[in-house]
């Protein structure tokens, strides 16, 4: 389905309109048949929308186009048209020596001016205008490279050359460039980019090369294939040539070989207009197949509109696209080409096919209900290129000679009509199920092998684990047997030690009784002898005291030993309690019992050691008793006065011995209790061996219970924290509700105020033009620096507009004036400070349009519009606002009074900063225009240099944009003219301020620039700078004097030539150089 521009044909000098209306496709068979593609047509009005215009969508294709109805989407599918001018050849130089060129190019404005006669001409606008010096690389990058990139992205594309014979179509499209790579044409460069953008492993590039010769399609790769039929798919409407040879391209060298073979087979002849005139239309078909990977999460069903979720699906997608590169044979007139015989027949068929193509273009441009695509095979092959789904670029070639004015006019009108056609560019994608199936089969085989390998590993691991388990079971049985044996041995040892302790205790008691008897006998004997020795010498008193102290010391040591034994007995009881607890809880292992039993054995050894110590103490006591008996025998004659002290000592000894007897009995009782505990421990050990399996389950349950308990505690803690947070949130919610209620009331008041302002802006939004260019170029803002007059004189430097264009501008200005009257300038200026970017953009556009009129400038400044515009330059980051605000300031800068205000408020610095932080050519053009206007005021020159305005102008040259450079040249010419005027009147002296910034070097290097208007400004600036004698040395050293001489001879403007001659005449030094 095709979409074209407004049905009424615009004038030759009018810019193509952006309002589009629908048109029929090249074939009615496409209207009601389903398509394999999704496409989004340009926006339509309710009147023009067909009753059934939706196309079906199959699961193997999907569209990537947007549904937004803006001009960018429409413009992306429009046929792009560029024009290229052939340089003069030897014949033109001879025959047209007395005639001027019929074509004047304005590449910086993308316009072409066609002269009818010396006083009448028409201007046409194209997407690109190439001069005779344009390189093959630039032509390719502007015309063909966007189409090639879209083909790599999956869209169909067409690149076609159209024009009169001998104007350079084959050179532009099919040049091989064997000797010089810079002369390569579009075909070679396009295939070079396609091969670089594809992968040899997963993608494919195939080509076919055909020629349409006398309405017969022939294969240039296989010349024997002639009259190849054209087939059309009844469902999709796609055109195919099944009989054509398709060759897969390996690399660029392979393609060059193929192209050379095809060019050798192409028909060409020598005519009066061209020595190698192509006698057939050449068509290179490039088929690109690219594989991509996408994660498909949903597929939209055509009938039900449902979504099928495919999580994790990774379906390979194939994008198939086709590129047509068409080198049309040139149209010719028989009387000029001198064709006869076979050449005459060829010319008839060439003109017939080109006429059919022109009819189709006219029908599409005029929204005709019928498109005559079947009148020629050429139109059938190109049906997708014009009004179809391909992205198309057309380059029309023309010559400079006035002898071919009619052919040049026809070619230009063909391009103008082609610019009105808008194709529906669509993306063709297919799911590569075959590749996916092969990939999945390979993955399945790999997974099966992996599963088998894992199963084998699991079996080996299972056998190994079973083997290890059997070994562990055997080891466990052996350890269990060893442990039982050790427990039995330990039990026998304990019983043996117990028996030994009983025997030792019995011997100890026996010895104690013997000592008691001996002591009783000794006491009786001592009592009987006391009366006899009462009056003995006191010398024996000391011996008795020593003996008593010795006995007390021995008894205290024995007491300490008994206490230690009691402590150790208590420790043994504590160890038994621990063992009993561990056995009852079933939490300790067998090794722990071994450790405890070892500790018991150690305690028993300690007790045995204590018993031996007690025996030694008893032997010491026995020895002491023997010594005492000997002493008693020696001291039988002692004084009886010591009998009482001896009796007291004896009672004390008896009491101590009784206590020792009691402790020994208690110890015996404890030993019996220990024996009972050991028996119980032995029984519990047997029970524990029987309940090992149950203990494991109990331990697992205990662990789980512990985890659940911890989880419960953490949950309770979290619940408490959540409750506290919830309470805090409730309090915060109440507080916030009160604040929101208050803020809501304030917002309602502000909303009412904002709606009132927006209501006032509704009319500007609806009535203001949508194209931003209408706001930026309403009125030129350049000064006249050729004619004489006051420094503030302002004239237009732009192109002369047609009467219809002026009427349109007058109507738009009337609309803006009406808006200003209804809304009011103060409110419009107030909207410049709005927080809404859209409101700011519309407001600054209205102010810019108002500033284009001298009558409105004073009002805008009085209402604070200048301050608001400067504030926007300082604070805004929006490129549109910066561009339009710079243009508005440029308009205000046309007034001398406003120029002083702008400089006093730092306008030059803000404009310089704006230029430094943007790369947008339109914004730079506006900034350069504003600074150029300020340069026309001599009073501001010093301030402009101090604020860096001159330096900024020269730095903007780096942008390379023709419009920007033109404004820079205009500003420098204004600056130089004001200086020369001041020198002439005698109120200015000294070297020019431009010399310090390097302006002279740039002016000299730009003297040969292609733009006539820019060159005129540069020449004018040099002439005015040369009138200052203080600049003479700079001119001589930099070669400016020679350029001035050249200007006086070669300048296209007579007034500039005269000015240069006058300057040389007034300055003898320059004339001498």
Short mmCIF file of N, CA, C and O in Angstrom, two decimals, residues 296-346:
data_model
loop_
_atom_site.label_atom_id
_atom_site.label_comp_id
_atom_site.label_asym_id
_atom_site.label_seq_id
_atom_site.Cartn_x
_atom_site.Cartn_y
_atom_site.Cartn_z
N UNK A 296 12.06 -15.34 22.52
CA UNK A 296 10.64 -15.14 22.20
C UNK A 296 9.83 -15.44 23.43
O UNK A 296 9.73 -16.57 23.87
N UNK A 297 9.24 -14.44 24.05
CA UNK A 297 8.43 -14.59 25.25
C UNK A 297 6.95 -14.65 24.96
O UNK A 297 6.17 -15.08 25.79
N UNK A 298 6.56 -14.15 23.80
CA UNK A 298 5.14 -14.20 23.48
C UNK A 298 4.96 -14.11 21.98
O UNK A 298 5.75 -13.51 21.28
N UNK A 299 3.96 -14.75 21.44
CA UNK A 299 3.62 -14.71 20.01
C UNK A 299 2.18 -14.28 19.91
O UNK A 299 1.28 -14.85 20.54
N UNK A 300 1.93 -13.26 19.13
CA UNK A 300 0.58 -12.71 19.00
C UNK A 300 -0.19 -13.48 17.95
O UNK A 300 0.27 -13.63 16.82
N UNK A 301 -1.33 -13.97 18.34
CA UNK A 301 -2.17 -14.71 17.40
C UNK A 301 -2.97 -13.75 16.53
O UNK A 301 -3.44 -12.73 17.00
N UNK A 302 -3.13 -14.09 15.25
CA UNK A 302 -3.82 -13.18 14.30
C UNK A 302 -5.30 -13.13 14.57
O UNK A 302 -5.91 -12.07 14.63
N UNK A 303 -5.92 -14.29 14.73
CA UNK A 303 -7.38 -14.28 14.82
C UNK A 303 -7.87 -13.93 16.21
O UNK A 303 -8.77 -13.12 16.39
N UNK A 304 -7.29 -14.52 17.26
CA UNK A 304 -7.83 -14.37 18.61
C UNK A 304 -7.16 -13.26 19.39
O UNK A 304 -7.70 -12.78 20.37
N UNK A 305 -6.01 -12.84 18.97
CA UNK A 305 -5.32 -11.78 19.70
C UNK A 305 -4.83 -12.21 21.05
O UNK A 305 -4.67 -11.42 21.96
N UNK A 306 -4.62 -13.54 21.27
CA UNK A 306 -4.17 -14.05 22.55
C UNK A 306 -2.66 -14.12 22.56
O UNK A 306 -2.00 -14.02 21.52
N UNK A 307 -2.10 -14.34 23.74
CA UNK A 307 -0.66 -14.43 23.89
C UNK A 307 -0.31 -15.84 24.37
O UNK A 307 -0.93 -16.35 25.30
N UNK A 308 0.69 -16.44 23.72
CA UNK A 308 1.18 -17.75 24.10
C UNK A 308 2.55 -17.59 24.72
O UNK A 308 3.49 -17.23 24.02
N UNK A 309 2.67 -17.80 25.99
CA UNK A 309 3.95 -17.60 26.68
C UNK A 309 4.87 -18.77 26.39
O UNK A 309 4.49 -19.93 26.52
N UNK A 310 6.08 -18.45 25.99
CA UNK A 310 7.10 -19.45 25.75
C UNK A 310 8.34 -19.11 26.55
O UNK A 310 9.31 -18.59 26.03
N UNK A 311 8.31 -19.31 27.86
CA UNK A 311 9.45 -18.90 28.68
C UNK A 311 10.69 -19.70 28.33
O UNK A 311 10.64 -20.91 28.20
N UNK A 312 11.80 -18.96 28.14
CA UNK A 312 13.07 -19.62 27.89
C UNK A 312 13.27 -20.05 26.46
O UNK A 312 14.26 -20.66 26.12
N UNK A 313 12.29 -19.81 25.55
CA UNK A 313 12.46 -20.22 24.17
C UNK A 313 13.53 -19.37 23.52
O UNK A 313 13.58 -18.18 23.72
N UNK A 314 14.32 -20.02 22.70
CA UNK A 314 15.39 -19.32 22.00
C UNK A 314 15.33 -19.76 20.55
O UNK A 314 16.04 -20.66 20.13
N UNK A 315 14.41 -19.18 19.77
CA UNK A 315 14.14 -19.60 18.41
C UNK A 315 14.99 -18.76 17.47
O UNK A 315 14.92 -17.54 17.51
N UNK A 316 15.78 -19.38 16.61
CA UNK A 316 16.54 -18.59 15.64
C UNK A 316 15.62 -17.94 14.62
O UNK A 316 14.66 -18.55 14.15
N UNK A 317 15.91 -16.69 14.30
CA UNK A 317 15.09 -15.92 13.37
C UNK A 317 15.95 -15.56 12.16
O UNK A 317 17.11 -15.21 12.30
N UNK A 318 15.37 -15.67 10.99
CA UNK A 318 16.04 -15.37 9.74
C UNK A 318 15.43 -14.10 9.15
O UNK A 318 14.20 -14.01 9.02
N UNK A 319 16.25 -13.15 8.83
CA UNK A 319 15.81 -11.94 8.16
C UNK A 319 16.27 -12.00 6.70
O UNK A 319 17.45 -12.10 6.42
N UNK A 320 15.29 -11.93 5.79
CA UNK A 320 15.58 -11.98 4.37
C UNK A 320 15.26 -10.63 3.76
O UNK A 320 14.15 -10.12 3.92
N UNK A 321 16.22 -10.08 3.07
CA UNK A 321 16.02 -8.78 2.44
C UNK A 321 16.62 -8.80 1.05
O UNK A 321 17.45 -9.66 0.71
N UNK A 322 16.19 -7.84 0.23
CA UNK A 322 16.63 -7.77 -1.16
C UNK A 322 16.99 -6.32 -1.48
O UNK A 322 16.25 -5.40 -1.14
N UNK A 323 18.12 -6.16 -2.16
CA UNK A 323 18.58 -4.84 -2.59
C UNK A 323 18.64 -4.81 -4.11
O UNK A 323 19.27 -5.67 -4.73
N UNK A 324 17.95 -3.82 -4.71
CA UNK A 324 18.00 -3.60 -6.15
C UNK A 324 18.84 -2.35 -6.42
O UNK A 324 18.56 -1.28 -5.88
N UNK A 325 19.86 -2.51 -7.26
CA UNK A 325 20.65 -1.37 -7.72
C UNK A 325 20.43 -1.27 -9.22
O UNK A 325 20.83 -2.15 -9.99
N UNK A 326 19.75 -0.20 -9.64
CA UNK A 326 19.27 -0.07 -11.02
C UNK A 326 20.03 1.06 -11.70
O UNK A 326 20.06 2.20 -11.22
N UNK A 327 20.64 0.71 -12.83
CA UNK A 327 21.30 1.69 -13.69
C UNK A 327 20.45 1.82 -14.95
O UNK A 327 20.56 1.00 -15.88
N UNK A 328 19.57 2.81 -14.98
CA UNK A 328 18.67 2.98 -16.12
C UNK A 328 19.43 3.53 -17.33
O UNK A 328 20.36 4.34 -17.19
N UNK A 329 19.01 3.08 -18.48
CA UNK A 329 19.54 3.66 -19.71
C UNK A 329 19.05 5.09 -19.84
O UNK A 329 17.93 5.43 -19.42
N UNK A 330 19.86 5.96 -20.45
CA UNK A 330 19.51 7.37 -20.51
C UNK A 330 18.46 7.67 -21.58
O UNK A 330 18.44 7.07 -22.66
N UNK A 331 17.56 8.56 -21.20
CA UNK A 331 16.60 9.04 -22.18
C UNK A 331 17.31 9.92 -23.21
O UNK A 331 18.28 10.62 -22.88
N UNK A 332 16.87 9.87 -24.46
CA UNK A 332 17.55 10.61 -25.52
C UNK A 332 16.55 11.04 -26.60
O UNK A 332 15.51 10.39 -26.79
N UNK A 333 16.90 12.10 -27.27
CA UNK A 333 16.15 12.54 -28.44
C UNK A 333 16.90 12.10 -29.70
O UNK A 333 18.13 12.26 -29.81
N UNK A 334 16.13 11.60 -30.65
CA UNK A 334 16.75 11.02 -31.84
C UNK A 334 17.53 12.07 -32.62
O UNK A 334 18.63 11.81 -33.12
N UNK A 335 16.99 13.29 -32.67
CA UNK A 335 17.67 14.32 -33.45
C UNK A 335 19.00 14.73 -32.83
O UNK A 335 19.91 15.19 -33.53
N UNK A 336 19.13 14.54 -31.50
CA UNK A 336 20.38 14.90 -30.84
C UNK A 336 21.36 13.74 -30.78
O UNK A 336 22.57 13.94 -30.87
N UNK A 337 20.86 12.52 -30.61
CA UNK A 337 21.75 11.36 -30.49
C UNK A 337 22.18 10.84 -31.85
O UNK A 337 23.19 10.15 -31.96
N UNK A 338 21.39 11.12 -32.91
CA UNK A 338 21.75 10.64 -34.24
C UNK A 338 21.63 9.14 -34.37
O UNK A 338 22.35 8.52 -35.16
N UNK A 339 20.73 8.50 -33.62
CA UNK A 339 20.58 7.04 -33.68
C UNK A 339 19.90 6.64 -34.97
O UNK A 339 18.91 7.26 -35.41
N UNK A 340 20.40 5.56 -35.57
CA UNK A 340 19.83 5.01 -36.80
C UNK A 340 19.87 3.50 -36.73
O UNK A 340 20.67 2.90 -36.02
N UNK A 341 18.97 2.89 -37.49
CA UNK A 341 18.95 1.43 -37.59
C UNK A 341 18.67 0.78 -36.25
O UNK A 341 17.65 1.03 -35.59
N UNK A 342 19.58 -0.13 -35.84
CA UNK A 342 19.40 -0.86 -34.58
C UNK A 342 19.41 0.08 -33.39
O UNK A 342 18.67 -0.13 -32.41
N UNK A 343 20.24 1.10 -33.45
CA UNK A 343 20.29 2.06 -32.34
C UNK A 343 18.96 2.78 -32.21
O UNK A 343 18.52 3.10 -31.09
N UNK A 344 18.29 3.04 -33.32
CA UNK A 344 16.99 3.68 -33.27
C UNK A 344 15.96 2.80 -32.59
O UNK A 344 15.16 3.26 -31.77
N UNK A 345 15.97 1.49 -32.89
CA UNK A 345 15.05 0.57 -32.24
C UNK A 345 15.33 0.49 -30.74
O UNK A 345 14.42 0.45 -29.92
N UNK A 346 16.61 0.43 -30.38
CA UNK A 346 16.96 0.40 -28.97
C UNK A 346 16.47 1.66 -28.27
O UNK A 346 15.92 1.61 -27.15
#
